[in-house]
Coordinates of C-alpha atoms and ligand atoms in Angstrom, one line a residue:
Chain A
M19 CA 11.5 0.2 -21.9
I20 CA 7.9 -0.8 -20.9
E21 CA 6.2 -3.1 -22.7
V22 CA 2.3 -3.1 -22.1
Q23 CA 0.2 -6.1 -24.1
N24 CA -3.4 -7.0 -23.7
L25 CA -3.6 -6.5 -19.8
T26 CA -6.8 -7.0 -18.8
K27 CA -8.5 -7.1 -15.0
Y28 CA -11.4 -8.5 -13.9
Y29 CA -12.4 -8.4 -10.7
K30 CA -14.7 -11.1 -9.8
D31 CA -16.5 -11.3 -13.3
F32 CA -16.1 -6.8 -13.3
C33 CA -13.8 -5.9 -15.9
A34 CA -12.0 -3.6 -14.4
V35 CA -9.9 -3.4 -17.1
D36 CA -9.6 -4.1 -20.5
N37 CA -7.2 -5.1 -22.9
I38 CA -4.8 -2.3 -22.3
S39 CA -1.9 -2.6 -24.8
M40 CA 1.0 0.5 -24.8
T41 CA 4.7 0.9 -25.4
I42 CA 6.6 3.8 -23.3
R43 CA 10.1 4.8 -24.3
K44 CA 12.9 5.6 -21.7
G45 CA 12.9 9.4 -20.1
E46 CA 8.6 9.5 -21.1
I47 CA 6.5 11.2 -18.7
L48 CA 3.2 9.5 -19.5
G49 CA -0.1 11.1 -17.6
L50 CA -2.5 8.5 -17.0
L51 CA -6.1 10.5 -17.1
G52 CA -9.6 9.4 -16.9
P53 CA -12.8 9.5 -14.8
N54 CA -12.9 7.9 -11.3
G55 CA -13.0 4.4 -10.9
A56 CA -11.9 4.6 -15.3
G57 CA -9.4 1.8 -14.4
K58 CA -6.0 4.2 -13.6
T59 CA -4.8 2.7 -10.5
T60 CA -5.8 -0.9 -11.5
T61 CA -3.4 -0.1 -14.4
L62 CA -0.6 1.5 -11.9
R63 CA -1.3 -1.8 -9.6
M64 CA -0.6 -4.3 -12.6
L65 CA 2.3 -2.6 -13.7
T66 CA 3.9 -2.7 -10.4
G67 CA 2.9 -6.2 -9.5
Y68 CA 1.3 -5.8 -6.9
F69 CA -2.4 -7.4 -8.6
R70 CA -1.5 -10.0 -11.2
P71 CA -3.7 -9.9 -14.1
S72 CA -6.0 -11.8 -15.3
S73 CA -4.3 -11.5 -18.9
G74 CA -1.9 -9.9 -21.2
S75 CA 1.6 -9.5 -20.6
I76 CA 3.9 -6.6 -18.9
T77 CA 7.6 -6.6 -19.6
I78 CA 9.7 -3.4 -18.9
K79 CA 13.3 -3.7 -19.4
D80 CA 14.2 -7.0 -20.9
Y81 CA 12.1 -8.4 -17.5
V82 CA 9.2 -10.7 -17.9
M83 CA 6.4 -10.4 -15.1
P84 CA 5.7 -12.0 -13.4
E85 CA 9.1 -14.1 -13.3
D86 CA 11.4 -11.3 -12.9
N87 CA 9.0 -10.5 -10.4
L88 CA 11.7 -8.9 -7.3
K89 CA 13.7 -7.5 -10.0
I90 CA 10.6 -5.5 -11.5
K91 CA 10.1 -3.9 -8.3
S92 CA 13.1 -3.0 -7.9
L93 CA 13.8 -0.7 -11.1
I94 CA 10.5 0.8 -9.8
G95 CA 9.5 3.4 -7.7
Y96 CA 5.6 3.4 -6.5
L97 CA 3.4 5.8 -5.2
P98 CA 0.6 4.1 -3.7
E99 CA -2.7 6.0 -4.2
S100 CA -3.5 7.2 -0.9
A101 CA -0.1 7.3 0.0
P102 CA -0.5 4.4 2.8
L103 CA 2.1 4.2 5.5
Y104 CA 2.9 2.4 8.7
H105 CA 0.9 4.5 11.3
N106 CA 2.8 4.1 14.3
M107 CA 6.2 4.3 13.0
L108 CA 8.3 8.1 13.0
V109 CA 8.8 9.2 9.9
Y110 CA 13.0 8.6 10.1
D111 CA 12.2 4.7 11.1
Y112 CA 9.9 4.5 8.4
L113 CA 12.2 5.6 5.9
E114 CA 15.1 3.5 7.8
Y115 CA 12.1 0.9 6.8
V116 CA 12.3 0.9 3.2
A117 CA 16.0 2.2 2.7
K118 CA 17.2 -0.9 4.2
L119 CA 14.1 -2.9 2.2
K120 CA 15.8 -1.5 -0.5
G121 CA 18.8 -2.6 -0.3
I122 CA 20.9 0.7 0.6
D123 CA 22.5 -1.5 2.9
D124 CA 25.9 1.1 4.3
K125 CA 24.8 3.6 6.6
E126 CA 26.6 6.3 5.7
A127 CA 24.6 6.2 2.8
R128 CA 21.5 5.9 3.7
Y129 CA 21.5 8.8 5.6
D130 CA 23.1 11.3 2.7
R131 CA 20.1 9.7 0.7
F132 CA 17.4 11.0 3.7
L133 CA 19.2 14.4 3.9
Q134 CA 18.8 14.6 0.1
L135 CA 15.1 13.7 -0.1
S136 CA 14.4 15.9 2.6
D137 CA 14.9 18.3 1.0
L138 CA 13.6 17.4 -2.1
C139 CA 11.0 16.6 -0.9
G140 CA 10.5 19.0 2.0
L141 CA 10.9 16.1 5.3
S142 CA 13.4 18.1 7.6
A143 CA 10.4 19.5 9.9
I144 CA 8.5 16.1 10.1
M145 CA 11.5 13.8 10.5
A146 CA 11.1 13.0 14.0
K147 CA 7.5 12.8 14.0
P148 CA 4.7 9.3 14.1
I149 CA 3.2 9.1 10.7
A150 CA 0.1 9.0 12.2
D151 CA 0.0 12.7 13.3
L152 CA 0.7 14.0 9.8
S153 CA -1.6 15.8 7.5
K154 CA -2.4 14.5 4.1
G155 CA -0.2 16.4 2.4
L156 CA 2.6 15.6 4.7
K157 CA 2.3 11.6 4.1
Q158 CA 1.9 12.4 0.3
R159 CA 5.7 14.1 0.8
V160 CA 6.5 11.3 2.7
G161 CA 5.2 8.8 0.3
L162 CA 7.3 10.6 -2.9
A163 CA 10.5 10.2 -0.3
H164 CA 9.9 6.4 -0.8
A165 CA 9.4 7.0 -4.2
M166 CA 12.7 8.3 -4.8
M167 CA 14.9 6.5 -2.0
T168 CA 16.6 4.8 -4.7
D169 CA 16.5 7.7 -7.4
P170 CA 14.6 4.3 -9.5
E171 CA 14.9 4.3 -13.6
I172 CA 11.0 4.4 -13.1
L173 CA 8.5 6.3 -11.5
I174 CA 4.5 5.7 -11.1
L175 CA 2.7 7.3 -9.3
D176 CA -0.5 8.3 -8.7
E177 CA -2.6 11.2 -8.1
P178 CA 1.0 12.4 -6.9
T179 CA -0.1 16.6 -6.3
S180 CA -3.4 15.4 -4.4
G181 CA -3.4 16.9 -1.3
L182 CA -0.8 18.9 -1.7
D183 CA 0.0 23.0 -1.2
P184 CA -0.2 24.9 -4.2
N185 CA 3.8 25.8 -3.8
Q186 CA 4.1 21.2 -3.4
I187 CA 2.1 20.8 -6.7
A188 CA 4.8 23.5 -8.1
E189 CA 7.1 21.6 -6.3
I190 CA 7.0 17.8 -7.8
R191 CA 5.6 19.1 -10.9
N192 CA 9.6 20.7 -11.2
I193 CA 11.0 17.6 -9.6
I194 CA 8.8 15.2 -12.4
K195 CA 9.5 17.8 -15.3
T196 CA 13.6 17.5 -13.8
I197 CA 14.2 13.8 -13.3
G198 CA 11.8 13.0 -16.4
K199 CA 14.3 14.1 -18.1
E200 CA 16.2 10.9 -17.5
K201 CA 13.8 8.9 -16.1
T202 CA 10.5 7.0 -17.1
I203 CA 7.6 8.1 -15.7
I204 CA 4.3 7.2 -15.8
F205 CA 1.8 9.0 -13.2
S206 CA -2.7 9.6 -13.2
T207 CA -4.3 12.2 -11.9
H208 CA -7.3 14.3 -12.1
I209 CA -5.4 17.8 -13.0
L210 CA -5.6 18.5 -17.0
S211 CA -3.6 21.2 -16.9
E212 CA -1.0 19.2 -15.2
A213 CA -1.0 16.4 -17.4
E214 CA -0.6 19.4 -20.1
A215 CA 1.8 20.6 -18.7
T216 CA 4.2 18.4 -17.5
C217 CA 3.9 15.3 -20.0
D218 CA 5.3 14.5 -22.9
R219 CA 2.5 12.1 -24.3
I220 CA -1.0 11.3 -23.0
A221 CA -3.2 8.2 -21.8
I222 CA -6.9 9.0 -21.5
I223 CA -8.7 5.3 -20.1
N224 CA -12.8 4.8 -19.8
N225 CA -14.3 2.0 -18.4
G226 CA -10.8 0.2 -18.2
R227 CA -10.4 1.1 -22.5
V228 CA -7.7 3.4 -23.1
V229 CA -9.3 5.8 -25.4
A230 CA -6.4 7.9 -26.8
D231 CA -3.1 7.2 -26.7
D232 CA -0.5 10.4 -28.2
T233 CA 1.4 13.0 -27.6
T234 CA 0.0 16.0 -25.7
A235 CA 0.6 18.4 -29.1
N236 CA -1.1 16.3 -31.3
L237 CA -4.1 15.4 -28.3
K238 CA -4.5 19.2 -28.3
Q239 CA -3.9 19.6 -32.1
N240 CA -6.8 17.6 -33.3
A241 CA -9.0 18.8 -30.4
G242 CA -9.8 21.1 -33.0
R243 CA -12.3 24.1 -33.0
S244 CA -11.9 24.4 -29.4
S245 CA -10.2 27.6 -28.0
F246 CA -11.9 30.4 -27.8
I247 CA -11.2 34.1 -27.0
R248 CA -12.1 36.2 -24.1
L249 CA -12.5 39.6 -24.0
A250 CA -14.2 42.1 -21.8
I251 CA -14.9 45.4 -22.0
Q252 CA -15.8 48.5 -20.8
G253 CA -17.4 51.4 -21.9
A254 CA -19.3 49.6 -24.6
Q255 CA -22.7 49.2 -25.5
K256 CA -23.8 45.4 -26.7
N257 CA -25.2 45.7 -29.6
D258 CA -22.3 48.3 -31.3
V259 CA -19.1 45.4 -29.9
V260 CA -21.4 42.2 -31.3
D261 CA -22.0 44.4 -34.3
L262 CA -18.3 45.6 -34.3
L263 CA -17.0 41.7 -34.0
S264 CA -18.9 40.3 -36.4
G265 CA -17.9 42.6 -39.2
I266 CA -14.4 41.3 -39.0
S267 CA -15.6 37.3 -40.3
E268 CA -18.8 35.3 -40.8
K269 CA -16.8 32.7 -39.4
L270 CA -16.7 34.8 -36.0
D271 CA -18.9 33.5 -33.0
I272 CA -19.9 35.5 -30.4
S273 CA -21.5 34.8 -27.4
Q274 CA -21.6 37.4 -24.5
V275 CA -20.6 36.0 -21.1
S276 CA -21.9 37.8 -18.3
E277 CA -21.7 42.4 -17.6
N278 CA -20.9 43.2 -14.1
E279 CA -22.4 46.2 -11.8
K280 CA -19.1 48.3 -13.9
H281 CA -20.7 47.9 -17.2
I282 CA -17.9 45.3 -17.9
L283 CA -19.5 43.4 -20.7
S284 CA -17.9 39.6 -21.4
F285 CA -17.1 37.6 -24.8
E286 CA -16.5 34.7 -25.6
I287 CA -15.2 34.5 -29.2
R288 CA -14.7 31.1 -31.4
C289 CA -13.8 30.6 -34.5
S290 CA -15.2 28.0 -36.7
D291 CA -11.7 27.3 -38.3
N292 CA -9.2 27.7 -36.0
T293 CA -8.1 30.7 -37.0
D294 CA -6.4 33.5 -35.1
F295 CA -8.2 36.9 -35.5
R296 CA -6.2 38.8 -32.7
S297 CA -5.2 41.4 -34.8
Q298 CA -8.1 42.1 -36.3
I299 CA -9.8 42.3 -33.3
Y300 CA -7.2 44.5 -31.6
L301 CA -7.0 47.2 -34.8
K302 CA -10.9 47.2 -35.3
I303 CA -10.8 48.1 -31.5
K304 CA -8.1 50.0 -31.3
E305 CA -10.2 53.0 -33.2
T306 CA -13.1 53.1 -30.4
D307 CA -12.8 54.6 -27.4
W308 CA -13.9 51.2 -25.4
I309 CA -11.1 49.9 -22.5
I310 CA -10.4 46.6 -23.2
V311 CA -10.1 45.2 -19.6
E312 CA -9.5 41.2 -20.5
F313 CA -8.1 39.5 -24.0
Q314 CA -6.6 36.4 -24.2
K315 CA -6.9 32.9 -26.1
E316 CA -7.8 30.5 -24.3
S317 CA -7.9 26.6 -24.7
Q318 CA -10.2 24.0 -23.3
A319 CA -8.4 21.1 -25.8
L320 CA -8.1 19.1 -23.6
E321 CA -10.9 18.8 -21.4
K322 CA -13.1 19.1 -24.4
I323 CA -11.2 15.8 -25.7
F324 CA -11.9 14.4 -22.0
R325 CA -15.6 15.7 -22.2
E326 CA -15.6 13.7 -25.2
L327 CA -14.8 10.6 -24.7
T328 CA -15.0 9.7 -21.4
R329 CA -19.2 10.8 -21.7
E330 CA -20.9 8.0 -20.2
E331 CA -23.2 6.7 -23.0
K332 CA -27.0 6.7 -22.2
Chain B
M4 CA 18.2 -13.0 4.5
K5 CA 18.7 -9.4 5.0
Q6 CA 15.3 -9.0 4.0
I7 CA 13.2 -11.1 6.8
T8 CA 15.9 -9.8 9.2
T9 CA 14.6 -6.3 8.6
I10 CA 10.8 -7.4 8.2
A11 CA 11.5 -9.3 11.3
I12 CA 12.6 -6.5 13.7
K13 CA 10.4 -3.7 12.3
E14 CA 7.2 -6.0 12.9
F15 CA 8.8 -7.5 16.4
K16 CA 9.2 -3.1 17.8
D17 CA 5.8 -2.8 16.3
Y18 CA 4.3 -5.1 19.6
F19 CA 5.8 -2.5 22.0
I20 CA 4.4 0.6 20.2
S21 CA 0.8 -0.8 19.9
P22 CA -1.3 -1.7 23.9
I23 CA -2.5 -4.3 22.6
A24 CA 0.8 -5.6 23.5
Y25 CA 0.8 -5.1 26.9
I26 CA -2.6 -6.6 27.2
V27 CA -1.7 -9.3 25.9
I28 CA 1.6 -10.1 28.2
S29 CA -0.9 -8.6 31.1
L30 CA -3.6 -11.2 30.3
F31 CA -0.4 -13.9 30.2
L32 CA 1.4 -13.4 33.5
I33 CA -2.6 -13.2 35.4
V34 CA -3.3 -16.3 33.4
T35 CA -0.1 -18.5 33.9
G36 CA 0.3 -16.4 37.4
W37 CA -3.1 -17.9 38.4
F38 CA -2.3 -21.2 37.5
F39 CA 0.8 -21.3 39.1
F40 CA -0.2 -20.3 42.4
S41 CA -3.1 -21.6 43.2
T42 CA -1.7 -25.0 42.9
F43 CA 0.7 -23.3 45.7
F44 CA -1.4 -21.6 47.8
I45 CA -4.2 -24.4 47.7
F46 CA -2.6 -27.3 47.3
G47 CA 0.5 -26.3 49.5
R48 CA 2.8 -27.7 46.2
A49 CA 5.4 -26.2 43.9
D50 CA 6.3 -27.4 41.0
L51 CA 5.0 -26.2 36.8
R52 CA 3.0 -29.0 36.6
D53 CA -0.2 -27.4 35.9
F54 CA 1.6 -24.4 34.5
F55 CA 3.4 -26.2 31.4
S56 CA 0.5 -28.7 30.9
L57 CA -1.8 -25.8 30.5
L58 CA 0.3 -23.6 28.1
P59 CA -1.4 -25.5 25.5
I60 CA -5.0 -23.8 26.0
T61 CA -3.3 -20.8 27.1
F62 CA -1.3 -20.7 24.1
S63 CA -4.0 -21.4 21.6
F64 CA -5.9 -18.3 22.9
I65 CA -2.5 -15.8 23.5
I66 CA -0.9 -16.5 20.3
P67 CA -3.9 -15.7 17.6
A68 CA -4.2 -12.2 19.3
V69 CA -0.4 -12.3 18.8
T70 CA -0.9 -12.8 15.0
M71 CA -4.1 -11.7 13.9
R72 CA -2.3 -8.0 13.5
L73 CA 0.5 -9.3 10.9
F74 CA -1.5 -9.2 7.8
S75 CA -5.4 -7.9 8.6
E76 CA -3.7 -4.9 9.7
E77 CA -1.5 -3.9 6.9
K78 CA -4.3 -4.8 4.2
N79 CA -6.9 -2.5 6.5
V80 CA -4.9 0.0 6.1
G81 CA -3.4 -0.1 2.9
S82 CA 0.6 -0.2 3.6
Y83 CA 0.5 -4.0 2.6
E84 CA 0.1 -2.2 -0.9
T85 CA 3.9 -0.5 -0.3
L86 CA 5.5 -3.2 1.2
L87 CA 5.1 -5.6 -1.8
T88 CA 5.8 -3.0 -4.3
M89 CA 9.2 -3.3 -2.7
P90 CA 12.0 -5.8 -4.0
V91 CA 11.0 -8.4 -1.6
S92 CA 9.4 -12.0 -1.9
F93 CA 6.4 -13.4 -0.3
T94 CA 8.7 -15.9 1.4
D95 CA 10.6 -12.7 3.5
I96 CA 7.5 -11.5 4.3
A97 CA 6.2 -14.8 5.2
L98 CA 9.5 -16.0 7.3
G99 CA 9.9 -12.2 8.5
K100 CA 6.8 -12.0 10.0
F101 CA 6.7 -15.8 11.6
F102 CA 9.6 -15.2 13.2
A103 CA 8.9 -11.2 14.5
A104 CA 5.1 -13.3 16.7
T105 CA 7.8 -16.0 17.3
L106 CA 9.6 -14.2 19.3
F107 CA 6.8 -11.6 20.9
S108 CA 5.6 -15.1 22.0
L109 CA 8.8 -16.4 23.5
S110 CA 9.4 -12.7 24.8
L111 CA 5.4 -13.6 27.1
L112 CA 7.7 -16.7 28.9
V113 CA 10.2 -14.8 30.2
P114 CA 8.7 -13.1 33.1
T115 CA 7.3 -16.3 33.8
L116 CA 11.2 -17.4 34.9
S117 CA 10.3 -16.1 38.0
Y118 CA 8.2 -19.0 38.6
P119 CA 10.9 -21.7 38.3
L120 CA 13.3 -19.3 40.4
F121 CA 10.3 -18.9 43.0
I122 CA 10.0 -22.4 43.4
A123 CA 14.7 -23.3 43.3
F124 CA 14.4 -20.4 46.4
I125 CA 11.7 -21.6 48.3
G126 CA 12.4 -25.6 48.2
D127 CA 13.7 -28.3 45.5
L128 CA 13.5 -27.8 42.0
D129 CA 14.1 -30.5 39.2
P130 CA 15.4 -27.9 36.6
G131 CA 14.9 -31.8 34.0
P132 CA 10.8 -30.7 33.6
V133 CA 11.3 -26.6 33.7
I134 CA 14.4 -27.1 31.2
G135 CA 11.8 -29.4 28.6
G136 CA 9.1 -27.6 29.2
Y137 CA 10.5 -24.5 28.4
I138 CA 11.8 -26.4 25.1
G139 CA 9.0 -27.4 24.2
A140 CA 7.2 -24.0 24.8
V141 CA 9.4 -22.7 21.8
F142 CA 8.4 -25.4 19.4
L143 CA 4.5 -24.9 20.2
A144 CA 4.8 -20.7 20.0
G145 CA 6.3 -21.1 16.5
A146 CA 4.0 -23.8 15.4
Y147 CA 1.2 -21.2 17.4
S148 CA 2.3 -18.6 15.7
S149 CA 2.6 -19.8 12.0
I150 CA -0.8 -21.2 12.7
G151 CA -1.9 -17.5 13.7
L152 CA -0.1 -15.9 10.6
F153 CA -2.0 -18.2 8.4
A154 CA -5.3 -17.4 9.7
S155 CA -4.0 -13.3 9.6
S156 CA -3.5 -13.8 5.6
L157 CA -7.1 -14.9 4.8
T158 CA -8.6 -11.4 5.8
R159 CA -8.3 -8.3 6.1
N160 CA -10.1 -7.9 9.4
Q161 CA -8.5 -8.4 13.1
I162 CA -11.6 -10.1 14.9
I163 CA -12.2 -13.3 12.4
S164 CA -8.5 -13.6 12.2
F165 CA -8.6 -13.9 16.1
I166 CA -11.3 -16.3 16.1
I167 CA -9.7 -18.0 12.9
G168 CA -6.3 -18.7 14.7
C169 CA -7.8 -19.8 18.4
A170 CA -10.1 -22.4 16.7
M171 CA -7.5 -23.6 15.1
C172 CA -4.9 -24.1 17.2
F173 CA -7.5 -24.7 20.0
T174 CA -8.7 -27.8 17.3
L175 CA -5.0 -28.8 17.9
T176 CA -4.6 -28.7 20.8
I177 CA -7.5 -30.7 22.5
L178 CA -7.3 -33.1 19.4
D179 CA -6.5 -35.8 21.5
K180 CA -9.7 -35.5 24.2
L181 CA -11.6 -35.7 21.1
L182 CA -10.0 -39.7 20.0
F183 CA -12.9 -41.7 21.8
F184 CA -15.4 -40.1 19.2
M185 CA -13.2 -40.8 16.3
P186 CA -13.6 -44.4 13.9
E187 CA -10.8 -46.9 15.3
K188 CA -8.6 -46.8 12.1
I189 CA -8.1 -42.7 12.4
I190 CA -7.2 -42.7 15.8
G191 CA -3.5 -43.5 15.8
I192 CA -3.3 -40.6 12.8
V193 CA -5.8 -37.6 14.6
N194 CA -3.4 -38.5 18.3
Y195 CA -0.2 -37.5 15.9
V196 CA -2.1 -34.8 14.8
G197 CA -3.2 -33.4 18.2
S198 CA -0.6 -30.9 18.9
N199 CA -0.7 -31.5 22.8
S200 CA 1.4 -35.1 23.2
H201 CA 3.9 -34.0 21.9
F202 CA 4.9 -31.3 23.7
L203 CA 3.7 -32.8 27.1
N204 CA 6.3 -35.4 25.8
I205 CA 9.2 -32.6 25.1
A206 CA 8.0 -31.3 28.9
K207 CA 8.8 -34.4 30.3
G208 CA 12.2 -33.5 29.4
V209 CA 12.2 -37.1 26.8
I210 CA 13.0 -35.0 23.7
D211 CA 12.3 -37.2 20.4
S212 CA 13.1 -36.4 17.2
R213 CA 9.0 -37.2 16.5
D214 CA 7.7 -34.9 18.2
I215 CA 10.2 -32.4 17.2
L216 CA 9.5 -33.0 13.6
Y217 CA 6.0 -32.6 14.8
F218 CA 6.5 -29.2 15.3
V219 CA 8.9 -28.6 12.4
S220 CA 6.0 -29.5 9.9
V221 CA 3.6 -27.7 11.3
I222 CA 5.4 -24.6 11.3
F223 CA 6.3 -25.5 7.2
I224 CA 2.5 -26.2 6.3
F225 CA 1.6 -22.9 7.7
V226 CA 4.0 -21.0 6.8
F227 CA 3.9 -22.2 3.0
S228 CA -0.2 -21.8 3.5
T229 CA 0.5 -18.3 4.3
Y230 CA 3.2 -17.9 1.2
L231 CA 0.4 -19.7 -1.1
V232 CA -2.2 -17.8 0.3
M233 CA -0.4 -14.2 -0.4
H234 CA 0.1 -15.7 -3.3
E235 CA -3.5 -16.4 -4.5
K236 CA -4.8 -13.2 -3.2
N237 CA -2.6 -10.8 -5.2
Ligands
ATP424 N1 -10.2 -4.3 -4.6 C1 -10.9 -4.3 -5.5 N2 -11.7 -4.7 -5.7 C2 -13.7 -4.8 -6.9 N3 -13.7 -4.3 -7.3 C3 -12.7 -2.9 -7.0 C4 -11.2 -3.6 -7.0 N4 -10.6 -2.3 -6.8 C5 -10.6 -1.7 -8.0 N5 -12.0 -2.0 -8.2 C6 -12.9 -1.4 -8.9 O1 -12.3 -1.6 -10.6 C7 -12.6 -0.6 -11.3 C8 -11.4 1.0 -11.3 O2 -11.5 1.1 -10.1 P1 -9.9 1.8 -10.1 O3 -9.4 2.3 -8.5 O4 -8.2 1.3 -11.0 O5 -10.2 3.3 -10.7 P2 -9.0 4.7 -10.9 O6 -9.3 4.8 -12.4 O7 -8.0 5.0 -10.3 O8 -10.4 5.4 -10.2 P3 -10.2 7.0 -9.3 O9 -9.8 8.0 -10.5 O10 -11.5 7.5 -8.6 O11 -8.8 6.7 -8.6 C9 -13.4 0.4 -9.7 O12 -14.8 0.4 -11.0 C10 -13.5 -0.4 -9.0 O13 -14.8 0.0 -8.5
MG425 MG1 -7.3 5.6 -9.0

């Protein structure tokens, strides 16, 4: 669907995107991760045809950039990083303008689409407001409506959930997952759990280079020894707990995190080869009269990979 | 074509939302009103000669104020990205904005129609030069709008865009007054490049294809340059 080869972008002498190649298949949801200034926005801007690459090629369906620029633009719905919109227009007028430019000529069709979008993005209360008076999150919603106006085959969203309230974030993730079944979606985000929950595939960019590009499941698996068990216990002595747990296996590495005023002890238990010891731990504790207040497995896979791959070399 | 109209209408409406439009309209009416009524009251002369002969100078300050926001504002706010990632061509954008600015500049002239009406009311009006003057004004507004459009495409700062626009329009206007500084060989060329004489020819009521060709070329050159700048900058 989308084929990117040796994509490079220089700003004067500064190389913001360095030789990126990737293929994105139809129906895939690709999450673009990376620290600030990594080159995510620059990459997305080249995909949408806003920036011309310094070198490299972009092919979308059978269309080649920059010859079929207009055709490509009509295939893509794009939400820019900070949803910059026309401040002095009313939301409705803005959507009308966008719909016309995107070629929805029929008045009825436009109106129907507005109704759907206003449901989808929660715009009904703000249709008659000037864009300048909207809050950041509301602007973001208008931007999303803009991106989805023509129900495009490809959606490119630059930090779509930034500035939204938790309800709206959940909603956007739902939208992404739902429409992602048929459409191709590329979005950038700083929220790792979001990428983990919604993406089929994750690409991590650092200093303009792709440092990881794999399916979400694979990435997590390769992260190795990065999950741990969080255990909180009431009515026990620290040493007793450590002794008991170390008795289960030598592979366990137990660290105490805290003890609060109600004498609840919190531990993090890691295992050197990632075996799941939860049942053994539970059975052991059941023999005592301690109370388990918290007992869960947590995975830091993505976060760990992200940290490792994007750490500044000193 | 449809895209051009959509953009032009949106840009034209934008003028009336922002206060700049009303400031520019008032300024224009005060300045031209002064040219008109001062000759009328001081010399007792009722004609539009001063109004039209000073129009190139007036326009070279007023029109850049009209056009300065066309690109600069969008670039500054960031909506330029939104616009460029929609399926519209650079040509559509440049032409849409050009027509909106020209149309707005022409709408500045609408209230000045009261001057010839006033003259017709109190005395004799020679319609030839008035009609010629307004036809010339249309071409002049088009040419200066294209220059202002070009200036606006160069920068995201509206003030700089205004200054560049003024400088270019003003130079074009007074070029024929600078002739005696020039070496003899190029006088002919420089004279042709200056806008003033072409405008005054049309304003006299003499409609010559060479003058029309001149304005059309200026418009073409600057709209095309705008296109090139857009292309170069992305
Ligand atoms: N128009 C520009 N001119 C010059 N340098 C730029 C421009 N835009 C971005 N850069 C630089 O290119 C690099 C990559 O920027 P980019 O905006 O792509 O980062 P990002 O990954 O989107 O970061 P963030 O997470 O903060 O959004 C940065 O160092 C930035 O300073
Ligand atoms: Mg960014």
